PDB file of C-alpha atoms and ligand atoms in Angstrom:
ATOM      1  CA  UNK A   1      72.005  17.187  37.115  1.00 98.00           C
ATOM      2  CA  UNK A   2      72.309  17.772  40.836  1.00 98.00           C
ATOM      3  CA  UNK A   3      71.779  21.141  42.500  1.00 98.00           C
ATOM      4  CA  UNK A   4      73.202  21.915  45.924  1.00 98.00           C
ATOM      5  CA  UNK A   5      70.886  24.478  47.456  1.00 98.00           C
ATOM      6  CA  UNK A   6      69.510  25.825  50.719  1.00 98.00           C
ATOM      7  CA  UNK A   7      65.827  26.754  51.020  1.00 97.00           C
ATOM      8  CA  UNK A   8      65.092  30.459  50.596  1.00 97.00           C
ATOM      9  CA  UNK A   9      68.565  31.367  49.354  1.00 98.00           C
ATOM     10  CA  UNK A  10      69.798  32.687  46.006  1.00 98.00           C
ATOM     11  CA  UNK A  11      70.059  29.022  44.904  1.00 98.00           C
ATOM     12  CA  UNK A  12      66.260  29.130  44.571  1.00 98.00           C
ATOM     13  CA  UNK A  13      66.864  30.827  41.196  1.00 98.00           C
ATOM     14  CA  UNK A  14      68.677  27.765  39.868  1.00 98.00           C
ATOM     15  CA  UNK A  15      65.985  25.472  41.220  1.00 98.00           C
ATOM     16  CA  UNK A  16      63.341  27.515  39.350  1.00 98.00           C
ATOM     17  CA  UNK A  17      65.389  27.386  36.120  1.00 98.00           C
ATOM     18  CA  UNK A  18      65.724  23.588  36.435  1.00 98.00           C
ATOM     19  CA  UNK A  19      61.957  23.297  36.810  1.00 98.00           C
ATOM     20  CA  UNK A  20      61.425  25.461  33.724  1.00 98.00           C
ATOM     21  CA  UNK A  21      63.829  23.266  31.730  1.00 98.00           C
ATOM     22  CA  UNK A  22      61.908  20.156  32.703  1.00 98.00           C
ATOM     23  CA  UNK A  23      64.785  17.643  32.492  1.00 97.00           C
ATOM     24  CA  UNK A  24      65.425  15.227  35.381  1.00 97.00           C
ATOM     25  CA  UNK A  25      67.433  16.712  38.249  1.00 98.00           C
ATOM     26  CA  UNK A  26      68.049  16.195  41.945  1.00 98.00           C
ATOM     27  CA  UNK A  27      68.338  18.792  44.691  1.00 98.00           C
ATOM     28  CA  UNK A  28      70.360  18.353  47.854  1.00 98.00           C
ATOM     29  CA  UNK A  29      69.567  20.878  50.571  1.00 98.00           C
ATOM     30  CA  UNK A  30      72.569  21.871  52.674  1.00 98.00           C
ATOM     31  CA  UNK A  31      72.631  23.664  55.999  1.00 97.00           C
ATOM     32  CA  UNK A  32      75.274  26.186  57.058  1.00 95.00           C
ATOM     33  CA  UNK A  33      77.450  23.423  58.547  1.00 97.00           C
ATOM     34  CA  UNK A  34      77.407  21.006  55.580  1.00 97.00           C
ATOM     35  CA  UNK A  35      78.107  23.976  53.270  1.00 97.00           C
ATOM     36  CA  UNK A  36      81.523  24.255  54.918  1.00 98.00           C
ATOM     37  CA  UNK A  37      82.275  20.497  54.943  1.00 98.00           C
ATOM     38  CA  UNK A  38      85.501  19.390  53.210  1.00 97.00           C
ATOM     39  CA  UNK A  39      83.586  17.286  50.660  1.00 97.00           C
ATOM     40  CA  UNK A  40      81.344  20.189  49.608  1.00 98.00           C
ATOM     41  CA  UNK A  41      84.195  22.718  49.589  1.00 98.00           C
ATOM     42  CA  UNK A  42      85.870  20.522  46.966  1.00 97.00           C
ATOM     43  CA  UNK A  43      82.905  21.361  44.702  1.00 98.00           C
ATOM     44  CA  UNK A  44      82.480  24.970  45.810  1.00 98.00           C
ATOM     45  CA  UNK A  45      85.658  26.457  47.359  1.00 98.00           C
ATOM     46  CA  UNK A  46      83.644  29.376  48.813  1.00 98.00           C
ATOM     47  CA  UNK A  47      81.505  26.982  50.849  1.00 98.00           C
ATOM     48  CA  UNK A  48      78.267  28.590  49.688  1.00 98.00           C
ATOM     49  CA  UNK A  49      75.254  27.559  47.626  1.00 98.00           C
ATOM     50  CA  UNK A  50      74.501  27.154  44.766  1.00 98.00           C
ATOM     51  CA  UNK A  51      76.593  24.529  43.017  1.00 98.00           C
ATOM     52  CA  UNK A  52      75.370  22.626  39.970  1.00 98.00           C
ATOM     53  CA  UNK A  53      76.864  19.274  39.039  1.00 98.00           C
ATOM     54  CA  UNK A  54      76.102  18.499  35.404  1.00 97.00           C
ATOM     55  CA  UNK A  55      77.861  15.327  34.280  1.00 96.00           C
ATOM     56  CA  UNK A  56      81.563  15.851  34.913  1.00 96.00           C
ATOM     57  CA  UNK A  57      81.103  19.605  35.467  1.00 97.00           C
ATOM     58  CA  UNK A  58      80.845  20.998  39.011  1.00 97.00           C
ATOM     59  CA  UNK A  59      79.950  24.671  38.655  1.00 98.00           C
ATOM     60  CA  UNK A  60      79.694  27.181  41.533  1.00 98.00           C
ATOM     61  CA  UNK A  61      78.414  30.792  41.186  1.00 98.00           C
ATOM     62  CA  UNK A  62      74.735  31.384  40.467  1.00 98.00           C
ATOM     63  CA  UNK A  63      75.238  33.566  37.417  1.00 98.00           C
ATOM     64  CA  UNK A  64      77.635  31.077  35.765  1.00 98.00           C
ATOM     65  CA  UNK A  65      75.162  28.271  36.434  1.00 98.00           C
ATOM     66  CA  UNK A  66      72.222  30.207  34.967  1.00 98.00           C
ATOM     67  CA  UNK A  67      74.146  31.029  31.776  1.00 98.00           C
ATOM     68  CA  UNK A  68      75.251  27.385  31.504  1.00 98.00           C
ATOM     69  CA  UNK A  69      71.616  26.263  31.758  1.00 98.00           C
ATOM     70  CA  UNK A  70      70.467  28.781  29.133  1.00 98.00           C
ATOM     71  CA  UNK A  71      73.152  27.680  26.662  1.00 98.00           C
ATOM     72  CA  UNK A  72      72.739  23.949  27.268  1.00 97.00           C
ATOM     73  CA  UNK A  73      68.965  24.121  26.878  1.00 98.00           C
ATOM     74  CA  UNK A  74      68.212  26.341  23.865  1.00 96.00           C
ATOM     75  CA  UNK A  75      64.706  24.872  23.485  1.00 97.00           C
ATOM     76  CA  UNK A  76      63.719  25.701  27.062  1.00 98.00           C
ATOM     77  CA  UNK A  77      63.287  29.402  26.224  1.00 97.00           C
ATOM     78  CA  UNK A  78      64.804  30.618  29.487  1.00 98.00           C
ATOM     79  CA  UNK A  79      67.143  33.202  27.950  1.00 98.00           C
ATOM     80  CA  UNK A  80      68.133  34.768  24.634  1.00 97.00           C
ATOM     81  CA  UNK A  81      70.804  33.263  22.394  1.00 95.00           C
ATOM     82  CA  UNK A  82      74.377  34.556  22.139  1.00 96.00           C
ATOM     83  CA  UNK A  83      74.872  37.399  19.664  1.00 96.00           C
ATOM     84  CA  UNK A  84      71.502  39.103  20.156  1.00 96.00           C
ATOM     85  CA  UNK A  85      70.882  42.482  21.779  1.00 97.00           C
ATOM     86  CA  UNK A  86      68.638  40.757  24.301  1.00 98.00           C
ATOM     87  CA  UNK A  87      71.524  38.481  25.311  1.00 98.00           C
ATOM     88  CA  UNK A  88      73.543  41.584  26.201  1.00 98.00           C
ATOM     89  CA  UNK A  89      70.598  42.683  28.353  1.00 98.00           C
ATOM     90  CA  UNK A  90      70.592  39.272  30.021  1.00 98.00           C
ATOM     91  CA  UNK A  91      74.295  39.619  30.879  1.00 98.00           C
ATOM     92  CA  UNK A  92      73.725  43.141  32.164  1.00 98.00           C
ATOM     93  CA  UNK A  93      70.929  42.137  34.532  1.00 98.00           C
ATOM     94  CA  UNK A  94      72.503  38.899  35.738  1.00 98.00           C
ATOM     95  CA  UNK A  95      75.666  40.846  36.566  1.00 98.00           C
ATOM     96  CA  UNK A  96      73.652  43.550  38.317  1.00 98.00           C
ATOM     97  CA  UNK A  97      71.707  41.054  40.426  1.00 98.00           C
ATOM     98  CA  UNK A  98      74.773  38.925  41.212  1.00 98.00           C
ATOM     99  CA  UNK A  99      77.265  41.734  41.735  1.00 98.00           C
ATOM    100  CA  UNK A 100      75.156  44.549  43.200  1.00 98.00           C
ATOM    101  CA  UNK A 101      71.704  43.580  44.493  1.00 98.00           C
ATOM    102  CA  UNK A 102      72.786  40.309  46.119  1.00 98.00           C
ATOM    103  CA  UNK A 103      75.831  41.720  47.988  1.00 98.00           C
ATOM    104  CA  UNK A 104      73.714  44.634  49.224  1.00 98.00           C
ATOM    105  CA  UNK A 105      71.748  42.053  51.274  1.00 98.00           C
ATOM    106  CA  UNK A 106      74.809  40.507  52.929  1.00 98.00           C
ATOM    107  CA  UNK A 107      75.182  43.165  55.672  1.00 98.00           C
ATOM    108  CA  UNK A 108      71.427  42.823  56.326  1.00 98.00           C
ATOM    109  CA  UNK A 109      71.678  39.073  56.947  1.00 97.00           C
ATOM    110  CA  UNK A 110      75.242  38.936  58.313  1.00 97.00           C
ATOM    111  CA  UNK A 111      76.110  42.293  59.948  1.00 98.00           C
ATOM    112  CA  UNK A 112      78.798  40.496  61.997  1.00 98.00           C
ATOM    113  CA  UNK A 113      80.809  40.093  58.772  1.00 97.00           C
ATOM    114  CA  UNK A 114      80.864  43.870  58.229  1.00 98.00           C
ATOM    115  CA  UNK A 115      81.837  45.206  61.631  1.00 98.00           C
ATOM    116  CA  UNK A 116      83.778  43.818  64.553  1.00 97.00           C
ATOM    117  CA  UNK A 117      81.644  45.899  66.944  1.00 97.00           C
ATOM    118  CA  UNK A 118      78.418  44.204  67.986  1.00 96.00           C
ATOM    119  CA  UNK A 119      76.888  47.581  68.808  1.00 97.00           C
ATOM    120  CA  UNK A 120      77.411  48.522  65.151  1.00 98.00           C
ATOM    121  CA  UNK A 121      75.158  45.798  63.719  1.00 98.00           C
ATOM    122  CA  UNK A 122      72.042  47.994  63.506  1.00 98.00           C
ATOM    123  CA  UNK A 123      73.947  50.750  61.695  1.00 98.00           C
ATOM    124  CA  UNK A 124      75.418  48.225  59.242  1.00 98.00           C
ATOM    125  CA  UNK A 125      71.934  46.888  58.547  1.00 98.00           C
ATOM    126  CA  UNK A 126      70.564  50.400  58.102  1.00 98.00           C
ATOM    127  CA  UNK A 127      73.257  51.151  55.530  1.00 98.00           C
ATOM    128  CA  UNK A 128      72.419  47.870  53.797  1.00 98.00           C
ATOM    129  CA  UNK A 129      68.753  48.892  53.582  1.00 98.00           C
ATOM    130  CA  UNK A 130      69.699  52.164  51.873  1.00 98.00           C
ATOM    131  CA  UNK A 131      71.751  50.259  49.289  1.00 98.00           C
ATOM    132  CA  UNK A 132      68.980  47.696  48.730  1.00 98.00           C
ATOM    133  CA  UNK A 133      66.547  50.577  48.156  1.00 98.00           C
ATOM    134  CA  UNK A 134      68.911  52.050  45.574  1.00 98.00           C
ATOM    135  CA  UNK A 135      69.170  48.743  43.668  1.00 98.00           C
ATOM    136  CA  UNK A 136      65.468  47.872  43.875  1.00 98.00           C
ATOM    137  CA  UNK A 137      64.558  51.393  42.707  1.00 98.00           C
ATOM    138  CA  UNK A 138      66.828  51.015  39.667  1.00 98.00           C
ATOM    139  CA  UNK A 139      65.323  47.615  38.804  1.00 98.00           C
ATOM    140  CA  UNK A 140      61.801  48.912  39.393  1.00 98.00           C
ATOM    141  CA  UNK A 141      62.414  51.778  36.951  1.00 98.00           C
ATOM    142  CA  UNK A 142      63.779  49.310  34.383  1.00 98.00           C
ATOM    143  CA  UNK A 143      60.600  47.215  34.727  1.00 98.00           C
ATOM    144  CA  UNK A 144      58.261  50.164  34.056  1.00 98.00           C
ATOM    145  CA  UNK A 145      56.119  49.119  31.078  1.00 98.00           C
ATOM    146  CA  UNK A 146      57.885  45.749  30.783  1.00 98.00           C
ATOM    147  CA  UNK A 147      56.500  42.256  31.381  1.00 98.00           C
ATOM    148  CA  UNK A 148      59.858  40.673  32.265  1.00 98.00           C
ATOM    149  CA  UNK A 149      63.440  41.682  33.053  1.00 98.00           C
ATOM    150  CA  UNK A 150      64.770  40.871  29.553  1.00 98.00           C
ATOM    151  CA  UNK A 151      62.905  40.822  26.226  1.00 96.00           C
ATOM    152  CA  UNK A 152      59.280  39.734  26.012  1.00 95.00           C
ATOM    153  CA  UNK A 153      59.375  36.454  27.896  1.00 96.00           C
ATOM    154  CA  UNK A 154      60.464  35.154  31.255  1.00 98.00           C
ATOM    155  CA  UNK A 155      64.121  34.257  31.604  1.00 98.00           C
ATOM    156  CA  UNK A 156      66.699  33.255  34.180  1.00 98.00           C
ATOM    157  CA  UNK A 157      67.025  36.981  35.024  1.00 98.00           C
ATOM    158  CA  UNK A 158      63.499  36.860  36.485  1.00 98.00           C
ATOM    159  CA  UNK A 159      64.334  33.637  38.331  1.00 98.00           C
ATOM    160  CA  UNK A 160      67.454  35.335  39.753  1.00 98.00           C
ATOM    161  CA  UNK A 161      65.451  38.378  40.871  1.00 98.00           C
ATOM    162  CA  UNK A 162      62.868  36.165  42.614  1.00 98.00           C
ATOM    163  CA  UNK A 163      64.743  35.158  45.809  1.00 98.00           C
ATOM    164  CA  UNK A 164      66.308  38.579  46.376  1.00 97.00           C
ATOM    165  CA  UNK A 165      63.098  40.526  45.783  1.00 98.00           C
ATOM    166  CA  UNK A 166      61.394  38.007  48.084  1.00 97.00           C
ATOM    167  CA  UNK A 167      63.855  38.771  50.914  1.00 97.00           C
ATOM    168  CA  UNK A 168      62.905  42.423  50.551  1.00 97.00           C
ATOM    169  CA  UNK A 169      59.267  41.835  51.571  1.00 96.00           C
ATOM    170  CA  UNK A 170      60.446  41.688  55.202  1.00 93.00           C
ATOM    171  CA  UNK A 171      62.194  45.079  55.133  1.00 97.00           C
ATOM    172  CA  UNK A 172      60.871  48.373  56.508  1.00 96.00           C
ATOM    173  CA  UNK A 173      60.398  49.500  52.889  1.00 98.00           C
ATOM    174  CA  UNK A 174      59.033  46.207  51.566  1.00 97.00           C
ATOM    175  CA  UNK A 175      59.300  44.951  47.988  1.00 98.00           C
ATOM    176  CA  UNK A 176      55.537  45.556  47.651  1.00 97.00           C
ATOM    177  CA  UNK A 177      56.332  49.290  47.449  1.00 98.00           C
ATOM    178  CA  UNK A 178      58.314  48.715  44.237  1.00 98.00           C
ATOM    179  CA  UNK A 179      55.196  48.246  42.135  1.00 98.00           C
ATOM    180  CA  UNK A 180      56.844  46.859  38.994  1.00 98.00           C
ATOM    181  CA  UNK A 181      59.015  44.369  40.862  1.00 98.00           C
ATOM    182  CA  UNK A 182      56.020  43.328  42.963  1.00 98.00           C
ATOM    183  CA  UNK A 183      54.039  42.689  39.750  1.00 97.00           C
ATOM    184  CA  UNK A 184      56.748  40.346  38.390  1.00 98.00           C
ATOM    185  CA  UNK A 185      57.182  38.545  41.733  1.00 98.00           C
ATOM    186  CA  UNK A 186      53.434  37.947  41.966  1.00 97.00           C
ATOM    187  CA  UNK A 187      53.444  36.481  38.433  1.00 97.00           C
ATOM    188  CA  UNK A 188      56.358  34.221  39.334  1.00 98.00           C
ATOM    189  CA  UNK A 189      54.783  33.168  42.635  1.00 97.00           C
ATOM    190  CA  UNK A 190      51.755  31.974  40.656  1.00 97.00           C
ATOM    191  CA  UNK A 191      53.938  29.986  38.201  1.00 97.00           C
ATOM    192  CA  UNK A 192      53.457  26.219  38.819  1.00 97.00           C
ATOM    193  CA  UNK A 193      57.234  25.670  38.518  1.00 98.00           C
ATOM    194  CA  UNK A 194      57.916  28.228  41.256  1.00 98.00           C
ATOM    195  CA  UNK A 195      55.210  26.693  43.433  1.00 97.00           C
ATOM    196  CA  UNK A 196      56.852  23.282  42.964  1.00 98.00           C
ATOM    197  CA  UNK A 197      60.165  24.758  44.111  1.00 98.00           C
ATOM    198  CA  UNK A 198      58.514  26.233  47.222  1.00 98.00           C
ATOM    199  CA  UNK A 199      56.952  22.841  48.001  1.00 97.00           C
ATOM    200  CA  UNK A 200      60.336  21.087  47.612  1.00 97.00           C
ATOM    201  CA  UNK A 201      61.942  23.676  49.889  1.00 97.00           C
ATOM    202  CA  UNK A 202      59.058  23.692  52.368  1.00 95.00           C
ATOM    203  CA  UNK A 203      58.939  27.493  51.967  1.00 95.00           C
ATOM    204  CA  UNK A 204      56.136  29.857  50.959  1.00 93.00           C
ATOM    205  CA  UNK A 205      55.945  32.722  48.517  1.00 94.00           C
ATOM    206  CA  UNK A 206      56.271  36.122  50.205  1.00 89.00           C
ATOM    207  CA  UNK A 207      53.212  37.352  48.328  1.00 82.00           C
ATOM    208  CA  UNK A 208      49.640  36.139  48.346  1.00 71.00           C
ATOM    209  CA  UNK A 209      49.432  34.436  44.938  1.00 64.00           C
ATOM    210  CA  UNK A 210      45.652  34.898  44.842  1.00 51.00           C
ATOM    211  CA  UNK A 211      45.952  38.693  45.212  1.00 43.00           C
TER     212      UNK A 211
HETATM  213  N1  GSH B 301      78.940  34.627  44.590  1.00 78.70           N
HETATM  214  C1  GSH B 301      78.111  33.535  45.014  1.00 78.70           C
HETATM  215  C2  GSH B 301      77.460  33.911  46.329  1.00 78.70           C
HETATM  216  C3  GSH B 301      76.574  32.810  46.839  1.00 78.70           C
HETATM  217  C4  GSH B 301      76.024  33.125  48.222  1.00 78.70           C
HETATM  218  O1  GSH B 301      76.313  34.155  48.831  1.00 78.70           O
HETATM  219  N2  GSH B 301      75.193  32.204  48.709  1.00 78.70           N
HETATM  220  C5  GSH B 301      74.647  32.356  50.046  1.00 78.70           C
HETATM  221  C6  GSH B 301      73.160  32.030  50.046  1.00 78.70           C
HETATM  222  S1  GSH B 301      72.196  33.278  49.191  1.00 78.70           S
HETATM  223  C7  GSH B 301      75.336  31.388  50.971  1.00 78.70           C
HETATM  224  O2  GSH B 301      75.455  30.224  50.655  1.00 78.70           O
HETATM  225  N3  GSH B 301      75.799  31.910  52.115  1.00 78.70           N
HETATM  226  C8  GSH B 301      76.477  31.127  53.112  1.00 78.70           C
HETATM  227  C9  GSH B 301      77.654  31.862  53.665  1.00 78.70           C
HETATM  228  O3  GSH B 301      77.951  32.981  53.188  1.00 78.70           O
HETATM  229  O4  GSH B 301      78.275  31.315  54.558  1.00 78.70           O
HETATM  230  C10 GSH B 301      77.058  33.242  43.949  1.00 78.70           C
HETATM  231  O5  GSH B 301      76.545  34.194  43.328  1.00 78.70           O
HETATM  232  O6  GSH B 301      76.739  32.059  43.738  1.00 78.70           O
END
């Protein structure tokens, strides 16, 4: 398997899942120029990361990749099996992270894509922060009294939450103020697989793993 990723992005979730699975894989880190190259766009028409190549399959879209990895690796224990109530929960939270939490960050990182007026960037970012707060609050409430996003063990939903919750540590209302999310992110940051991903990316966890 080969993962196309960029350090610190949402593709970090796939990298973590690959580490949890433990099968051989390669990671190619792309920058914002190579992401738009004709060769890469053949694999991922949106010109974004992640893309997973698994044999003859080239799969874009983080959520699709995570579900593929769960189903292809039933012994890895990274997500519940089809037909269980917990699997429905997995779908629910992957969709929420992919379709709501993640897009709420786009105006924060790329305000120029959301207004043609440069003087409007700060207002676009402020609106983004209100939406991020709404999504993180909802997830934080879900995590009250829970050890993980879905069921009783860690899953790809936690891996998917990891990069986005990590981005939030730099905001005016930082992820540390969402106590239940912060608890899960600290656990993940201390996970040897996650630490291996950070080392491969040359990035650091946004939380002090000794705390
Ligand atoms: N819907 C895609 C979105 C992927 C996405 O937005 N990736 C970001 C990194 S977190 C990216 O590559 N952005 C580059 C760009 O938008 O030009 C997915 O969930 O995989």
